[in-house]
Amino acid sequence: MTAETASADPTGPSRSAIDTTLRAILRDVLALDDGQVEGFDGDTGLFGHLPELDSMAVAGLLTEMEDRLDIVIDDDDVDGEMLETYGGLLAFAEAKTVEG
Amino acid sequence: MYSSWPCPTPDGGTGEEMMLGFDQGRTTRILLLAPLFDEANKFRRQLVEIMRRLDQNGIDSFLPDMPGCNESLARHGEQSLARWQEVAARAADHVRATHVFAIRSGSWLAPEAHAGWLYAPARPAKILRSLARARTLAAREAGRDETVDSLLEQGRTKGIELTGWELGSRLVGELETAQFEPAAAYSVIEQADIGGKPLWLRAENDVDPAQADALVALILAGLSA
């Protein structure tokens, strides 16, 4: 599926570019160092797993994603699944980038 | 260090607000304008770090409370950008500021008659959206369904409370429509200029001495240019 979206939109940001940007945002929001966010995998828990990620922090995270990834996140987009793991958030960001 | 300053009131009178100051009657006197809303809390400690460094470098600095903010007894819900702008200009006159250093949303209040620095100026609509979004996320966790659009619609007509901040309808309207452009007399300092992680994004309040050093170095360089 990733290969298809990549070929459908060859000028869009690559999957690894989105991944890098998303890790940088989480690094800033959670005050982690690069090594720690590098260790995030698809199953790393976010909302509900990290006490720092309260609603204010998640709002900041989403607004920063809009800014740095040049996407618009609607209310309906935000659900538990999207925020639960790093993999879920990355898949969402990739889908939004292709859509945008 | 802490004193009160005569802040203009909406009825044309004069009230009293708190001000933190490092004042030794020195030549260079910088007025600091703190960020608004939640970023005010996230930056408070860093602001004091910056003021200490300015003091060590022979510079006076002043951090006035805006009405409705920090220790102010005025209601936050009765404030507007226009009013805060007027108050910030009066504060600059009161301390005989030679320069202004404004942070994030504080940049919106920087008096046009002065010059100085704007650190990572924020966009009004973006800040408002982020506050509204935080409320919808908290509501959802509590089992209530709210949308950013419906909250802002309510805010426009009768004002609204977003994550603990009462915003009057006038302020909501200003935040939605204000197109912030830095005045020519101000230099913009972006986060990339000082390095490190932006403190306003932190989920937990924090302080960063290295960033404070870098900011003050930029201010000193600007003063000697």
Short mmCIF file of C-alpha atoms in Angstrom, two decimals, chain B residues 78-210:
data_model
loop_
_atom_site.label_atom_id
_atom_site.label_comp_id
_atom_site.label_asym_id
_atom_site.label_seq_id
_atom_site.Cartn_x
_atom_site.Cartn_y
_atom_site.Cartn_z
CA GLU B 78 -12.83 40.84 29.74
CA GLN B 79 -9.53 41.34 27.93
CA SER B 80 -8.82 41.84 24.26
CA LEU B 81 -5.74 42.08 22.07
CA ALA B 82 -6.44 45.77 21.49
CA ARG B 83 -6.52 46.40 25.22
CA TRP B 84 -3.39 44.38 25.92
CA GLN B 85 -1.61 46.27 23.13
CA GLU B 86 -2.55 49.57 24.73
CA VAL B 87 -1.44 48.32 28.16
CA ALA B 88 1.88 47.03 26.78
CA ALA B 89 2.61 50.43 25.24
CA ARG B 90 1.85 52.11 28.56
CA ALA B 91 4.09 49.64 30.39
CA ALA B 92 6.94 50.41 27.97
CA ASP B 93 6.52 54.12 28.70
CA HIS B 94 6.26 53.52 32.44
CA VAL B 95 9.60 51.70 32.68
CA ARG B 96 11.17 54.05 30.07
CA ALA B 97 12.01 51.01 27.97
CA THR B 98 14.74 51.44 25.38
CA HIS B 99 13.85 48.11 23.77
CA VAL B 100 11.15 45.44 23.82
CA PHE B 101 11.69 41.68 23.83
CA ALA B 102 8.49 39.75 23.14
CA ILE B 103 8.01 36.00 23.15
CA ARG B 104 5.60 33.94 21.01
CA SER B 105 2.08 35.42 21.35
CA GLY B 106 3.57 38.29 23.37
CA SER B 107 4.80 39.51 19.96
CA TRP B 108 1.23 40.54 19.11
CA LEU B 109 1.43 43.16 21.85
CA ALA B 110 4.82 44.67 20.96
CA PRO B 111 4.39 48.48 20.82
CA GLU B 112 4.94 49.89 17.35
CA ALA B 113 6.73 52.94 18.74
CA HIS B 114 9.51 50.76 20.10
CA ALA B 115 12.12 48.46 18.60
CA GLY B 116 13.57 45.17 19.72
CA TRP B 117 13.18 41.45 19.23
CA LEU B 118 10.33 39.01 18.66
CA TYR B 119 11.14 35.45 19.62
CA ALA B 120 9.32 32.81 17.53
CA PRO B 121 6.18 34.92 17.02
CA ALA B 122 3.04 32.78 16.96
CA ARG B 123 0.06 33.01 14.61
CA PRO B 124 -3.14 34.06 16.42
CA ALA B 125 -5.48 31.64 14.62
CA LYS B 126 -3.14 28.75 15.27
CA ILE B 127 -2.96 29.45 18.99
CA LEU B 128 -6.76 29.71 19.20
CA ARG B 129 -7.24 26.47 17.29
CA SER B 130 -4.82 24.64 19.55
CA LEU B 131 -6.67 25.84 22.68
CA ALA B 132 -10.03 24.77 21.20
CA ARG B 133 -8.60 21.43 20.17
CA ALA B 134 -7.28 20.77 23.67
CA ARG B 135 -10.79 21.32 25.00
CA THR B 136 -12.36 18.94 22.47
CA LEU B 137 -9.81 16.25 23.36
CA ALA B 138 -10.50 16.63 27.08
CA ALA B 139 -14.26 16.60 26.40
CA ARG B 140 -13.97 13.43 24.38
CA GLU B 141 -12.14 11.69 27.19
CA ALA B 142 -14.98 12.73 29.48
CA GLY B 143 -17.50 11.30 27.02
CA ARG B 144 -18.77 14.62 25.64
CA ASP B 145 -18.75 15.39 21.96
CA GLU B 146 -17.52 18.86 21.06
CA THR B 147 -16.01 20.17 17.87
CA VAL B 148 -13.52 22.96 17.30
CA ASP B 149 -15.95 24.66 14.92
CA SER B 150 -18.86 24.65 17.36
CA LEU B 151 -16.64 25.91 20.18
CA LEU B 152 -15.36 28.77 18.07
CA GLU B 153 -18.88 29.61 16.94
CA GLN B 154 -19.90 29.88 20.58
CA GLY B 155 -16.76 31.87 21.33
CA ARG B 156 -17.56 34.40 18.61
CA THR B 157 -21.00 35.16 19.99
CA LYS B 158 -20.73 34.89 23.75
CA GLY B 159 -17.16 34.05 24.61
CA ILE B 160 -15.87 30.70 25.80
CA GLU B 161 -13.64 28.99 28.32
CA LEU B 162 -10.86 26.98 26.69
CA THR B 163 -8.61 24.83 28.89
CA GLY B 164 -9.06 27.14 31.84
CA TRP B 165 -8.77 30.42 29.93
CA GLU B 166 -11.83 32.59 29.66
CA LEU B 167 -11.86 34.25 26.26
CA GLY B 168 -14.35 37.03 25.60
CA SER B 169 -16.09 37.21 22.23
CA ARG B 170 -14.00 40.19 21.21
CA LEU B 171 -10.74 38.34 21.91
CA VAL B 172 -11.95 35.25 20.03
CA GLY B 173 -12.81 37.46 17.03
CA GLU B 174 -9.41 39.15 17.18
CA LEU B 175 -7.55 35.84 17.39
CA GLU B 176 -9.48 34.43 14.44
CA THR B 177 -8.88 37.37 12.15
CA ALA B 178 -5.65 39.03 13.27
CA GLN B 179 -2.91 38.64 10.67
CA PHE B 180 0.22 39.16 12.67
CA GLU B 181 3.08 40.79 10.81
CA PRO B 182 6.21 41.82 12.73
CA ALA B 183 6.80 45.59 12.70
CA ALA B 184 9.90 46.61 10.77
CA ALA B 185 11.66 47.94 13.87
CA TYR B 186 11.74 44.45 15.40
CA SER B 187 14.14 41.62 14.60
CA VAL B 188 12.60 38.16 14.53
CA ILE B 189 14.52 35.42 16.33
CA GLU B 190 13.47 31.96 15.24
CA GLN B 191 14.00 28.81 17.26
CA ALA B 192 16.57 27.62 14.72
CA ASP B 193 18.67 30.71 15.55
CA ILE B 194 19.14 29.62 19.15
CA GLY B 195 18.95 25.84 18.77
CA GLY B 196 17.44 23.32 21.16
CA LYS B 197 13.86 22.17 21.54
CA PRO B 198 11.11 24.79 21.66
CA LEU B 199 10.03 25.14 25.29
CA TRP B 200 6.46 26.06 24.33
CA LEU B 201 5.93 22.60 22.84
CA ARG B 202 6.98 20.78 25.98
CA ALA B 203 4.29 18.73 27.63
CA GLU B 204 5.94 19.54 30.97
CA ASN B 205 7.20 22.97 31.98
CA ASP B 206 10.93 23.23 31.70
CA VAL B 207 13.89 25.58 31.63
CA ASP B 208 16.87 25.57 29.28
CA PRO B 209 19.93 27.56 30.41
CA ALA B 210 21.72 27.05 27.08
#
